[in-house]
XYZ file of C-alpha atoms in Angstrom:
89
model
C -120.357 -14.670 188.458
C -117.197 -13.152 187.075
C -114.025 -15.101 187.751
C -111.825 -12.005 187.514
C -113.464 -10.272 190.493
C -111.326 -9.555 193.533
C -107.604 -9.256 194.087
C -105.191 -11.476 192.239
C -101.590 -12.343 193.099
C -99.667 -11.486 189.937
C -96.266 -11.831 191.604
C -95.482 -8.158 190.961
C -96.056 -4.935 192.845
C -98.884 -2.673 191.670
C -97.961 0.461 189.755
C -99.327 3.273 191.932
C -98.639 5.859 189.238
C -101.580 4.634 187.173
C -104.808 6.240 188.429
C -107.539 3.690 189.196
C -110.729 3.615 187.180
C -113.652 5.350 188.895
C -116.698 3.300 189.776
C -119.150 5.952 188.581
C -118.883 9.238 186.760
C -118.588 12.254 189.036
C -121.350 14.845 189.404
C -120.919 18.038 187.473
C -121.248 21.305 189.350
C -124.726 21.828 187.839
C -125.866 18.355 188.937
C -124.521 18.993 192.430
C -126.423 22.280 192.700
C -129.628 20.666 191.391
C -129.425 17.820 193.913
C -128.704 20.224 196.787
C -131.645 22.403 195.725
C -133.913 19.342 195.694
C -132.727 18.348 199.177
C -133.340 21.880 200.475
C -136.840 21.866 198.969
C -137.587 18.514 200.612
C -136.239 19.797 203.941
C -138.381 22.928 203.780
C -141.419 20.862 202.811
C -141.033 18.674 205.871
C -140.715 21.631 208.211
C -143.867 23.239 206.827
C -146.083 20.306 207.806
C -146.451 21.567 211.371
C -143.950 19.383 213.169
C -144.928 20.659 216.609
C -148.069 21.774 218.371
C -148.566 25.476 218.862
C -148.257 26.547 222.486
C -151.330 28.580 223.375
C -151.044 28.807 227.139
C -147.544 28.403 228.555
C -148.727 28.890 232.162
C -151.197 26.001 231.876
C -148.489 23.736 230.464
C -146.083 24.682 233.267
C -148.779 23.953 235.868
C -149.500 20.592 234.243
C -145.807 19.721 234.296
C -145.579 20.492 238.037
C -148.598 18.332 238.866
C -148.059 15.459 236.448
C -144.990 13.970 238.127
C -146.434 13.638 241.655
C -149.780 12.365 240.325
C -148.058 9.698 238.261
C -145.882 8.637 241.178
C -148.971 8.250 243.395
C -150.571 5.984 240.805
C -147.408 3.939 240.361
C -146.857 3.549 244.100
C -150.419 2.376 244.663
C -151.642 5.541 246.332
C -153.953 6.358 243.498
C -156.580 9.069 243.559
C -160.097 7.946 242.525
C -160.664 11.397 241.012
C -157.808 10.748 238.589
C -158.247 7.028 238.057
C -161.842 5.686 238.223
C -160.547 2.079 238.410
C -158.601 2.896 241.587
C -159.563 0.930 244.700
């Protein structure tokens, strides 16, 4: 481990007119554009994988949504329907 790492009390104030050394070299404009293009390509590739299911019958889904809540509540509250839950007693 380096012994010169971290701040040191030199007994003087730092000279703020001297620019600090950079930790890494900065991207050029061409490198920036290449990295952004790669990110855009990755983003478009993820979206093309079919993130969502295609809706074929919106009316059937709306009907299911209206019925699903009350049916689930009946099962939770112990008023289950044997037609929905064969293990219901």
